[in-house]
CSV table of C-alpha atoms in Angstrom, one decimal:
chain,number,residue,atom,x,y,z
A,1,MET,CA,28.9,27.8,-12.9
A,2,GLU,CA,29.3,29.2,-16.4
A,3,VAL,CA,32.8,30.3,-17.4
A,4,LYS,CA,33.5,32.8,-20.2
A,5,GLY,CA,35.1,31.2,-23.2
A,6,GLU,CA,33.7,27.8,-22.6
A,7,PRO,CA,33.0,25.6,-25.6
A,8,ARG,CA,29.5,26.0,-27.1
A,9,PRO,CA,28.0,22.9,-28.7
A,10,ARG,CA,26.1,23.1,-32.0
A,11,ILE,CA,22.4,22.2,-32.2
A,12,ILE,CA,23.3,19.0,-33.9
A,13,ASP,CA,25.4,18.0,-30.9
A,14,SER,CA,22.4,18.5,-28.6
A,15,LEU,CA,20.1,16.6,-30.9
A,16,ILE,CA,22.5,13.7,-31.0
A,17,SER,CA,22.4,13.5,-27.2
A,18,ILE,CA,18.6,13.7,-27.1
A,19,GLY,CA,18.3,11.3,-30.0
A,20,ALA,CA,20.5,8.8,-28.4
A,21,LEU,CA,18.4,8.9,-25.2
A,22,ILE,CA,15.2,8.5,-27.3
A,23,PHE,CA,16.6,5.5,-29.1
A,24,VAL,CA,17.9,3.7,-26.0
A,25,MET,CA,14.7,4.5,-24.1
A,26,ALA,CA,12.5,3.3,-26.9
A,27,ILE,CA,14.4,0.0,-27.3
A,28,CYS,CA,14.7,-0.8,-23.6
A,29,LEU,CA,11.1,0.2,-22.6
A,30,ALA,CA,9.1,-0.8,-25.7
A,31,VAL,CA,11.0,-3.9,-26.8
A,32,TYR,CA,12.6,-5.3,-23.6
A,33,HIS,CA,10.1,-3.8,-21.1
A,34,THR,CA,12.9,-2.7,-18.7
A,35,ASP,CA,12.8,0.1,-16.1
A,36,PRO,CA,14.1,3.5,-17.3
A,37,HIS,CA,17.0,3.7,-14.9
A,38,VAL,CA,19.8,2.1,-16.9
A,39,PRO,CA,18.6,3.6,-20.2
A,40,LEU,CA,18.9,7.0,-18.5
A,41,LEU,CA,22.4,6.2,-17.4
A,42,MET,CA,23.2,5.3,-21.0
A,43,GLY,CA,21.8,8.6,-22.1
A,44,SER,CA,24.1,10.3,-19.6
A,45,LEU,CA,27.0,8.4,-21.1
A,46,PHE,CA,26.1,9.6,-24.6
A,47,ALA,CA,25.7,13.2,-23.4
A,48,SER,CA,29.1,13.0,-21.7
A,49,ILE,CA,30.8,11.7,-24.9
A,50,ILE,CA,29.3,14.7,-26.9
A,51,ALA,CA,30.5,17.1,-24.2
A,52,LEU,CA,34.0,15.7,-24.4
A,53,LYS,CA,33.9,16.0,-28.2
A,54,VAL,CA,32.8,19.6,-28.0
A,55,GLY,CA,35.8,20.4,-25.7
A,56,TYR,CA,34.6,20.0,-22.1
A,57,LYS,CA,36.7,18.2,-19.6
A,58,TRP,CA,35.6,15.4,-17.4
A,59,LYS,CA,35.7,17.7,-14.3
A,60,ASP,CA,33.1,19.9,-16.0
A,61,ILE,CA,30.8,16.9,-16.8
A,62,GLU,CA,31.2,15.6,-13.2
A,63,THR,CA,30.4,19.0,-11.8
A,64,GLY,CA,27.2,19.1,-14.0
A,65,MET,CA,26.1,15.8,-12.6
A,66,MET,CA,26.6,16.8,-9.0
A,67,GLN,CA,24.9,20.1,-9.5
A,68,GLY,CA,21.9,18.4,-11.1
A,69,ILE,CA,21.6,16.0,-8.1
A,70,THR,CA,22.0,18.8,-5.6
A,71,GLN,CA,19.1,20.7,-7.2
A,72,ALA,CA,16.9,17.6,-6.5
A,73,LEU,CA,18.0,16.9,-2.9
A,74,GLN,CA,15.0,18.5,-1.3
A,75,ALA,CA,12.7,16.4,-3.5
A,76,ILE,CA,14.7,13.3,-2.6
A,77,VAL,CA,14.3,14.0,1.1
A,78,ILE,CA,10.6,14.6,0.7
A,79,LEU,CA,10.2,11.4,-1.3
A,80,ALA,CA,11.9,9.5,1.5
A,81,ILE,CA,9.7,10.8,4.3
A,82,ILE,CA,6.6,10.3,2.1
A,83,GLY,CA,7.6,6.6,1.9
A,84,LEU,CA,7.4,6.7,5.7
A,85,LEU,CA,4.1,8.5,5.6
A,86,ILE,CA,2.4,6.0,3.3
A,87,GLY,CA,3.6,3.0,5.3
A,88,VAL,CA,2.4,4.6,8.6
A,89,TRP,CA,-0.9,5.9,7.2
A,90,ILE,CA,-1.8,2.4,5.9
A,91,LYS,CA,-0.8,0.8,9.2
A,92,ALA,CA,-2.9,3.3,11.0
A,93,GLY,CA,-5.9,2.7,8.9
A,94,VAL,CA,-5.9,6.2,7.5
A,95,VAL,CA,-5.7,5.2,3.8
A,96,PRO,CA,-8.1,2.3,4.2
A,97,SER,CA,-10.6,4.7,5.8
A,98,MET,CA,-10.3,7.1,3.0
A,99,ILE,CA,-11.0,4.3,0.5
A,100,TYR,CA,-13.8,2.9,2.6
A,101,TYR,CA,-15.7,6.2,2.8
A,102,GLY,CA,-14.9,7.1,-0.8
A,103,LEU,CA,-16.7,3.9,-2.0
A,104,MET,CA,-19.8,5.1,-0.2
A,105,VAL,CA,-20.3,7.9,-2.7
A,106,ILE,CA,-21.1,5.4,-5.5
A,107,SER,CA,-24.6,5.7,-7.0
A,108,PRO,CA,-25.9,3.7,-10.0
A,109,LYS,CA,-27.7,6.8,-11.3
A,110,PHE,CA,-24.5,8.8,-11.3
A,111,PHE,CA,-22.0,6.0,-11.9
A,112,LEU,CA,-19.5,8.0,-14.1
A,113,VAL,CA,-19.3,10.9,-11.7
A,114,ALA,CA,-19.0,8.4,-8.8
A,115,THR,CA,-16.2,6.6,-10.6
A,116,LEU,CA,-14.4,9.9,-11.1
A,117,LEU,CA,-14.8,10.8,-7.4
A,118,ILE,CA,-13.8,7.4,-6.1
A,119,CYS,CA,-10.6,7.2,-8.2
A,120,SER,CA,-9.8,10.8,-7.2
A,121,ILE,CA,-10.1,9.9,-3.5
A,122,VAL,CA,-8.1,6.7,-3.8
A,123,SER,CA,-5.3,8.3,-5.9
A,124,LEU,CA,-5.2,11.3,-3.6
A,125,ALA,CA,-4.9,9.0,-0.6
A,126,THR,CA,-2.3,6.7,-2.1
A,127,GLY,CA,-0.4,9.1,-4.4
A,128,THR,CA,-0.4,6.5,-7.2
A,129,SER,CA,-2.5,6.6,-10.4
A,130,TRP,CA,-1.2,3.1,-11.4
A,131,GLY,CA,-2.3,1.6,-8.1
A,132,THR,CA,-5.7,3.2,-8.4
A,133,ILE,CA,-6.2,2.0,-11.9
A,134,GLY,CA,-5.0,-1.5,-11.2
A,135,THR,CA,-7.3,-1.9,-8.2
A,136,MET,CA,-10.4,0.3,-8.0
A,137,GLY,CA,-10.3,0.7,-11.8
A,138,ILE,CA,-10.7,-3.0,-12.4
A,139,ALA,CA,-13.6,-3.2,-10.1
A,140,LEU,CA,-15.3,-0.1,-11.6
A,141,MET,CA,-14.9,-1.5,-15.1
A,142,GLY,CA,-16.8,-4.6,-14.1
A,143,ILE,CA,-19.6,-2.5,-12.5
A,144,GLY,CA,-19.8,-0.3,-15.5
A,145,ALA,CA,-20.1,-3.3,-17.8
A,146,GLY,CA,-23.0,-4.5,-15.6
A,147,LEU,CA,-24.7,-1.1,-16.0
A,148,GLY,CA,-24.3,-1.3,-19.8
A,149,ILE,CA,-22.0,1.7,-19.9
A,150,PRO,CA,-19.4,1.7,-22.8
A,151,PRO,CA,-16.0,0.7,-21.5
A,152,ALA,CA,-14.4,3.7,-23.1
A,153,GLN,CA,-16.5,6.1,-21.0
A,154,THR,CA,-15.9,4.2,-17.8
A,155,GLY,CA,-12.2,4.1,-18.6
A,156,GLY,CA,-12.1,7.8,-19.2
A,157,ALA,CA,-13.7,8.5,-15.8
A,158,ILE,CA,-11.2,6.1,-14.1
A,159,ILE,CA,-8.2,7.8,-15.8
A,160,SER,CA,-9.5,11.3,-15.1
A,161,GLY,CA,-9.9,10.6,-11.4
A,162,ALA,CA,-6.7,8.6,-11.0
A,163,TYR,CA,-4.7,11.4,-12.6
A,164,PHE,CA,-6.4,14.2,-10.7
A,165,GLY,CA,-5.3,12.6,-7.4
A,166,ASP,CA,-1.9,11.8,-8.7
A,167,LYS,CA,-1.4,15.4,-9.9
A,168,ILE,CA,-2.0,17.1,-6.6
A,169,SER,CA,-1.3,14.4,-4.0
A,170,PRO,CA,1.8,15.2,-1.8
A,171,LEU,CA,2.3,11.5,-1.8
A,172,SER,CA,2.8,11.3,-5.6
A,173,ASP,CA,6.3,11.1,-7.0
A,174,THR,CA,5.5,13.3,-10.0
A,175,THR,CA,4.0,15.9,-7.7
A,176,ASN,CA,7.4,16.0,-5.9
A,177,LEU,CA,9.5,15.8,-9.1
A,178,ALA,CA,7.9,18.7,-10.9
A,179,PRO,CA,8.7,21.4,-8.3
A,180,ALA,CA,12.2,20.0,-7.9
A,181,MET,CA,12.9,20.4,-11.6
A,182,ALA,CA,11.4,23.9,-11.7
A,183,GLY,CA,13.0,25.3,-8.5
A,184,THR,CA,10.1,25.7,-6.2
A,185,ASP,CA,8.7,23.8,-3.2
A,186,LEU,CA,6.1,21.1,-2.9
A,187,PHE,CA,3.2,22.9,-1.2
A,188,THR,CA,3.6,26.0,-3.4
A,189,HIS,CA,3.5,23.8,-6.4
A,190,ILE,CA,0.3,22.0,-5.2
A,191,LYS,CA,-1.6,25.2,-4.5
A,192,HIS,CA,-0.6,26.7,-7.8
A,193,THR,CA,-1.6,23.6,-9.7
A,194,LEU,CA,-5.0,23.5,-8.0
A,195,LYS,CA,-5.9,26.8,-9.7
A,196,VAL,CA,-5.9,24.9,-13.0
A,197,SER,CA,-7.7,21.9,-11.5
A,198,ALA,CA,-10.3,24.2,-10.0
A,199,VAL,CA,-11.5,24.8,-13.6
A,200,SER,CA,-10.9,21.5,-15.4
A,201,TYR,CA,-12.2,19.2,-12.6
A,202,PRO,CA,-15.7,20.7,-12.2
A,203,LEU,CA,-16.0,20.8,-16.0
A,204,ALA,CA,-15.1,17.1,-16.1
A,205,ILE,CA,-17.7,16.4,-13.4
A,206,LEU,CA,-20.4,18.2,-15.4
A,207,ILE,CA,-19.5,16.3,-18.6
A,208,PHE,CA,-19.6,12.9,-16.9
A,209,LEU,CA,-22.8,13.9,-15.2
A,210,PHE,CA,-24.4,14.7,-18.5
A,211,LEU,CA,-23.0,11.5,-20.2
A,212,GLY,CA,-24.1,9.3,-17.3
A,213,MET,CA,-27.7,10.4,-17.1
A,214,LYS,CA,-28.9,8.1,-20.0
A,215,TYR,CA,-27.3,5.1,-18.3
A,216,SER,CA,-29.0,5.5,-15.0
A,217,SER,CA,-30.3,2.3,-13.5
A,218,THR,CA,-31.3,1.1,-10.0
A,219,ASN,CA,-30.9,-2.6,-10.8
A,220,VAL,CA,-27.2,-3.1,-10.5
A,221,ASP,CA,-25.1,-5.5,-8.4
A,222,LEU,CA,-22.7,-3.6,-6.2
A,223,SER,CA,-21.4,-6.7,-4.6
A,224,GLN,CA,-17.8,-5.9,-5.7
A,225,ILE,CA,-17.9,-2.6,-3.8
A,226,LYS,CA,-19.4,-4.3,-0.7
A,227,SER,CA,-16.7,-7.0,-0.8
A,228,ILE,CA,-14.0,-4.4,-0.9
A,229,GLN,CA,-15.5,-2.5,2.1
A,230,ASP,CA,-15.9,-5.7,4.0
A,231,ALA,CA,-12.3,-6.7,3.4
A,232,LEU,CA,-11.1,-3.3,4.6
A,233,ALA,CA,-13.3,-3.5,7.8
A,234,LEU,CA,-12.0,-6.9,8.6
A,235,GLN,CA,-8.3,-5.8,8.4
A,236,PHE,CA,-8.6,-2.4,9.9
A,237,SER,CA,-10.6,-0.5,12.5
A,238,ILE,CA,-12.4,2.0,10.2
A,239,ASN,CA,-13.3,5.3,11.9
A,240,PRO,CA,-14.1,8.8,10.6
A,241,LEU,CA,-11.5,10.2,13.0
A,242,LEU,CA,-8.8,8.5,10.9
A,243,LEU,CA,-9.4,11.2,8.3
A,244,LEU,CA,-7.8,13.7,10.7
A,245,PRO,CA,-4.2,13.1,9.6
A,246,PRO,CA,-4.8,14.1,6.0
A,247,ILE,CA,-6.8,17.0,7.2
A,248,ILE,CA,-3.9,18.1,9.3
A,249,VAL,CA,-1.6,18.0,6.3
A,250,ILE,CA,-4.1,20.0,4.3
A,251,ILE,CA,-4.1,22.6,7.0
A,252,CYS,CA,-0.3,22.7,7.0
A,253,ILE,CA,-0.5,23.4,3.2
A,254,ALA,CA,-3.0,26.2,3.8
A,255,LEU,CA,-0.8,27.8,6.5
A,256,LYS,CA,2.2,27.7,4.1
A,257,ALA,CA,4.2,25.4,6.3
A,258,PRO,CA,7.4,24.0,4.6
A,259,ALA,CA,6.9,20.6,3.0
A,260,ILE,CA,9.2,18.5,5.2
A,261,PRO,CA,7.9,19.6,8.6
A,262,GLY,CA,4.3,19.5,7.2
A,263,ILE,CA,4.6,15.9,6.1
A,264,THR,CA,6.4,15.0,9.3
A,265,ILE,CA,3.5,16.3,11.3
A,266,GLY,CA,1.3,14.0,9.2
A,267,ILE,CA,3.5,11.0,10.0
A,268,ILE,CA,3.3,11.8,13.8
A,269,ALA,CA,-0.5,12.2,13.6
A,270,GLY,CA,-0.7,8.9,11.7
A,271,ALA,CA,1.5,7.1,14.3
A,272,ILE,CA,-0.7,8.4,17.1
A,273,ALA,CA,-3.8,7.2,15.3
A,274,ALA,CA,-2.2,3.8,14.7
A,275,VAL,CA,-1.7,3.3,18.5
A,276,ILE,CA,-5.3,4.5,19.3
A,277,PHE,CA,-7.3,2.7,16.6
A,278,GLN,CA,-5.2,-0.3,15.4
A,279,ASP,CA,-3.7,-1.4,18.7
A,280,VAL,CA,-0.1,-1.5,17.4
A,281,ASN,CA,3.1,-0.7,19.2
A,282,PHE,CA,6.0,1.6,18.4
A,283,GLY,CA,8.0,-1.1,16.8
A,284,ASP,CA,5.2,-1.9,14.4
A,285,ILE,CA,5.0,1.7,13.4
A,286,VAL,CA,8.8,2.0,12.8
A,287,ASN,CA,8.7,-1.2,10.7
A,288,ALA,CA,5.8,0.1,8.6
A,289,GLY,CA,7.7,3.3,8.0
A,290,TYR,CA,10.8,1.5,6.8
A,291,SER,CA,9.4,-1.6,5.0
A,292,GLY,CA,5.9,-0.4,4.2
A,293,TYR,CA,2.7,-2.3,4.9
A,294,GLU,CA,1.9,-5.8,3.7
A,295,SER,CA,-1.8,-6.5,3.3
A,296,ILE,CA,-2.9,-10.1,3.8
A,297,SER,CA,-6.7,-9.6,3.8
A,298,GLY,CA,-7.3,-12.4,1.2
A,299,ASN,CA,-8.9,-9.9,-1.2
A,300,GLU,CA,-6.4,-9.7,-4.1
A,301,MET,CA,-7.5,-6.2,-5.1
A,302,ILE,CA,-7.1,-4.8,-1.6
A,303,ASP,CA,-3.8,-6.6,-1.0
A,304,GLU,CA,-2.3,-5.2,-4.2
A,305,LEU,CA,-3.4,-1.7,-3.4
A,306,LEU,CA,-2.4,-1.6,0.3
A,307,THR,CA,0.9,-3.5,0.1
A,308,ALA,CA,2.8,-0.3,-0.3
A,309,GLY,CA,4.8,2.5,1.3
A,310,GLY,CA,7.9,2.5,3.4
A,311,LEU,CA,11.3,4.0,2.9
A,312,THR,CA,12.5,1.0,0.8
A,313,GLY,CA,9.4,1.2,-1.4
A,314,MET,CA,10.3,4.8,-2.4
A,315,MET,CA,13.9,3.9,-3.5
A,316,TYR,CA,12.7,3.3,-7.1
A,317,SER,CA,11.6,6.9,-7.4
A,318,ILE,CA,14.5,8.3,-5.5
A,319,SER,CA,17.1,6.4,-7.6
A,320,LEU,CA,15.3,7.4,-10.8
A,321,THR,CA,15.3,11.1,-9.7
A,322,ILE,CA,19.0,11.0,-9.0
A,323,ILE,CA,19.8,9.4,-12.4
A,324,ALA,CA,17.5,11.7,-14.3
A,325,MET,CA,19.1,14.7,-12.7
A,326,MET,CA,22.6,13.4,-13.7
A,327,PHE,CA,21.5,13.5,-17.3
A,328,GLY,CA,19.8,16.9,-16.9
A,329,GLY,CA,22.9,18.3,-15.1
A,330,ILE,CA,25.3,17.2,-17.8
A,331,MET,CA,23.1,18.7,-20.5
A,332,GLU,CA,22.7,21.9,-18.6
A,333,ARG,CA,26.3,22.4,-17.5
A,334,THR,CA,27.7,21.7,-21.0
A,335,LYS,CA,25.2,24.1,-22.6
A,336,GLN,CA,23.6,21.4,-24.7
A,337,LEU,CA,20.2,22.4,-23.3
A,338,GLU,CA,21.0,26.0,-23.7
A,339,VAL,CA,21.5,25.9,-27.5
A,340,LEU,CA,18.5,23.7,-27.9
A,341,VAL,CA,16.2,26.0,-25.9
A,342,ASP,CA,17.6,29.1,-27.6
A,343,ALA,CA,16.6,27.6,-30.9
A,344,LEU,CA,13.1,26.6,-29.7
A,345,LEU,CA,12.5,29.9,-28.0
A,346,SER,CA,13.8,32.2,-30.7
A,347,LYS,CA,10.2,33.1,-31.6
A,348,VAL,CA,8.7,32.8,-28.2
A,349,LYS,CA,8.0,36.4,-27.0
A,350,THR,CA,4.9,36.1,-24.8
A,351,THR,CA,4.0,34.2,-21.6
A,352,GLY,CA,1.3,32.3,-23.5
A,353,ASN,CA,3.8,31.1,-26.1
A,354,LEU,CA,6.2,30.0,-23.4
A,355,VAL,CA,3.6,28.0,-21.5
A,356,ALA,CA,2.4,26.5,-24.8
A,357,ALA,CA,5.9,25.6,-25.8
A,358,THR,CA,6.4,23.9,-22.4
A,359,ALA,CA,3.2,21.9,-22.8
A,360,GLY,CA,4.1,20.9,-26.3
A,361,THR,CA,7.6,19.8,-25.2
A,362,CYS,CA,6.1,17.7,-22.4
A,363,ILE,CA,3.7,16.0,-24.8
A,364,ALA,CA,6.4,15.4,-27.3
A,365,SER,CA,8.6,13.9,-24.6
A,366,ASN,CA,5.7,11.5,-23.6
A,367,MET,CA,5.5,10.5,-27.3
A,368,LEU,CA,9.3,10.3,-28.1
A,369,LEU,CA,10.7,9.3,-24.6
A,370,PRO,CA,7.8,7.1,-23.5
A,371,GLU,CA,8.1,7.6,-19.8
A,372,GLN,CA,6.3,10.3,-17.8
A,373,TYR,CA,9.3,11.0,-15.5
A,374,ILE,CA,11.3,12.1,-18.5
A,375,SER,CA,8.5,14.4,-19.7
A,376,ILE,CA,8.9,16.3,-16.4
A,377,VAL,CA,12.7,16.2,-16.0
A,378,LEU,CA,13.8,17.1,-19.5
A,379,PRO,CA,11.4,20.1,-20.2
A,380,GLY,CA,11.9,21.2,-16.6
A,381,ARG,CA,15.6,21.7,-17.0
A,382,MET,CA,15.2,23.1,-20.5
A,383,TYR,CA,12.8,25.9,-19.6
A,384,ALA,CA,13.9,26.8,-16.1
A,385,ASN,CA,16.1,29.7,-17.2
A,386,ALA,CA,13.5,30.9,-19.8
A,387,TYR,CA,10.9,31.4,-17.1
A,388,GLN,CA,13.3,33.2,-15.0
A,389,LYS,CA,14.4,35.5,-17.8
A,390,MET,CA,10.8,36.3,-18.6
A,391,GLY,CA,10.3,37.2,-14.9
A,392,LEU,CA,8.0,34.4,-14.1
A,393,HIS,CA,7.9,32.5,-10.8
A,394,PRO,CA,9.2,28.9,-11.1
A,395,LYS,CA,5.9,27.6,-9.8
A,396,ASN,CA,4.4,28.5,-13.2
A,397,LEU,CA,6.9,26.1,-14.8
A,398,SER,CA,6.3,23.3,-12.2
A,399,ARG,CA,2.5,23.7,-12.9
A,400,ALA,CA,3.0,23.5,-16.6
A,401,LEU,CA,5.1,20.3,-16.2
A,402,GLU,CA,2.5,18.6,-14.0
A,403,CYS,CA,-0.5,19.8,-16.1
A,404,SER,CA,1.0,18.6,-19.4
A,405,GLY,CA,3.7,16.0,-18.7
A,406,THR,CA,1.9,14.0,-16.0
A,407,VAL,CA,-1.7,14.0,-17.4
A,408,THR,CA,-0.8,13.3,-21.1
A,409,SER,CA,1.4,10.2,-20.4
A,410,SER,CA,-1.8,8.1,-20.1
A,411,LEU,CA,-3.0,9.2,-23.6
A,412,VAL,CA,0.0,7.8,-25.5
A,413,PRO,CA,-0.5,4.1,-26.3
A,414,TRP,CA,3.3,3.4,-26.4
A,415,ASN,CA,4.1,5.4,-23.3
A,416,THR,CA,4.7,3.2,-20.2
A,417,CYS,CA,1.5,4.7,-18.6
A,418,GLY,CA,-0.6,4.1,-21.7
A,419,ALA,CA,0.7,0.5,-22.1
A,420,PHE,CA,0.1,-0.2,-18.4
A,421,ILE,CA,-3.5,1.0,-18.6
A,422,LYS,CA,-4.2,-1.0,-21.7
A,423,GLY,CA,-2.8,-4.1,-20.1
A,424,THR,CA,-4.8,-3.5,-16.9
A,425,LEU,CA,-8.2,-2.3,-18.1
A,426,GLY,CA,-8.1,-4.0,-21.4
A,427,ILE,CA,-8.9,-0.8,-23.4
A,428,SER,CA,-6.5,1.2,-25.6
A,429,PRO,CA,-5.8,4.9,-25.0
A,430,PHE,CA,-7.3,5.4,-28.5
A,431,MET,CA,-10.6,4.3,-27.0
A,432,TYR,CA,-10.7,6.0,-23.5
A,433,GLY,CA,-8.6,9.0,-24.6
A,434,PRO,CA,-11.5,11.1,-25.9
A,435,TYR,CA,-13.3,10.5,-22.6
A,436,ALA,CA,-10.4,11.4,-20.3
A,437,PHE,CA,-11.9,14.8,-20.0
A,438,PHE,CA,-10.0,16.0,-16.9
A,439,ASN,CA,-6.6,15.2,-18.6
A,440,ILE,CA,-7.6,17.0,-21.9
A,441,LEU,CA,-9.2,20.0,-20.1
A,442,THR,CA,-6.2,20.4,-17.8
A,443,VAL,CA,-3.9,20.9,-20.7
A,444,LEU,CA,-6.3,23.3,-22.5
A,445,THR,CA,-6.9,25.3,-19.2
A,446,LEU,CA,-3.1,25.5,-18.6
A,447,ILE,CA,-2.5,27.1,-22.1
A,448,ILE,CA,-5.5,29.4,-21.8
A,449,PHE,CA,-4.2,30.6,-18.4
A,450,GLY,CA,-0.8,31.3,-20.0
A,451,TYR,CA,-2.2,33.3,-22.9
A,452,PHE,CA,-4.6,35.4,-20.8
A,453,ASN,CA,-2.2,35.8,-18.0
A,454,ILE,CA,-4.5,34.1,-15.5
A,455,THR,CA,-2.8,33.2,-12.1
A,456,MET,CA,0.6,33.6,-13.8
A,457,THR,CA,2.7,34.8,-10.8
A,458,ARG,CA,5.7,37.0,-11.5
A,459,LEU,CA,9.0,36.9,-9.6
A,460,ASP,CA,8.7,40.4,-8.4
A,461,GLU,CA,5.5,39.4,-6.5
A,462,GLU,CA,7.6,37.1,-4.3
A,463,PRO,CA,11.0,38.7,-3.6
A,464,GLU,CA,12.2,35.8,-1.5
A,465,THR,CA,12.1,33.6,-4.6
A,466,VAL,CA,14.3,36.0,-6.5
A,467,LEU,CA,16.9,35.8,-3.7
A,468,ARG,CA,16.8,32.0,-3.7
A,469,LEU,CA,17.2,31.8,-7.5
A,470,GLY,CA,20.1,34.2,-7.3
A,471,GLN,CA,21.8,32.0,-4.7
A,472,MET,CA,21.3,28.9,-6.9
A,473,THR,CA,22.8,30.8,-9.9
A,474,GLU,CA,25.9,31.7,-7.9
A,475,GLU,CA,26.4,28.1,-6.9
């Protein structure tokens, strides 16, 4: 709650807080390869010290932290039940079946397109771009080398597919984080984001189709794909009916069901499928929901991909979300974000400029604060009020965060995502970046949509959102 007569920090104060976070994050992530949690806490400490120097009391700072965490509570609950969903769906054979049938679309003649589709399916099923790249990506790199396809092009197709699924999967942590920062709900965010992907994804398919034609060959060893399918079939009962739980969740999205009950229905459907197809009992399902699934197929790639899920497995993302919102809450409550945004937006007068500024800030965050979570959290809190003042629905902001913050993290070599991909696939973002067509086209499409006012929903088109935002402001 803003109080008249409160201290107002200078721009230099805000820059010191941001600069301190950048410095700590850079040292801890790039030099010592730590997780971002403690660096974020240290950033919160610096922001608190600046707030005290400006004239705020500790009570104000603490209020800011609590308000920040409160705004993310829905996302935290969703992340928790998604952990259950992943564990149950793997136990039920839902995720393995999606991977199994996804691998069937591969064709030597259309290898790059098939790579894009396979990685899209796996990432959509698991909600993790890193898991997809570290498993399917490695296998596809080997197959691509056998076909004589340049590693950079294969890598670009892998990255494009992995980040397409990660960007729209309800199982993805970034897909849940973006709407939480913007002030909208999960399913609304996914549907709005799909409008951008409906342009960029088909274009990426066409480009990869064109590129791949000259590498067509029928003499290729697909034994790696066959071994993965065999390992899945040995560990699970694979059945097309196991695709019903994700279809049910998609139907819930289409019917505008709230995220929490929609995902819960998916968990129930998965549990029923587990009993029918995998011959497990209620206790096995509960354990998978809590601890996740541990794959022991003997196939290292499958075991790495399917040892996942569970409430405990989601605690990394939940704790990071809480800590990130503490930092954002302090910066917002003590007006450090306000003065910074006012300076940045002093010349932003149009919707297109606002969307472009959001995308630019997300990209800059990925370069300066080399962690994709921060590229969503920080710009999300910075621009939330700006979108509201311009009369734009918060789902426009959440889409901008996802379509620029998430997808560009893989294109920065010193970002945690870029570094992971280089270490996993053995190619630098400088090599595969120009071929990550989906990632590049998504950012361009987002900005074009902003300037030409395409699918930019206004607040007065959805009055219930105006009421909800008003209640948040009063709190």
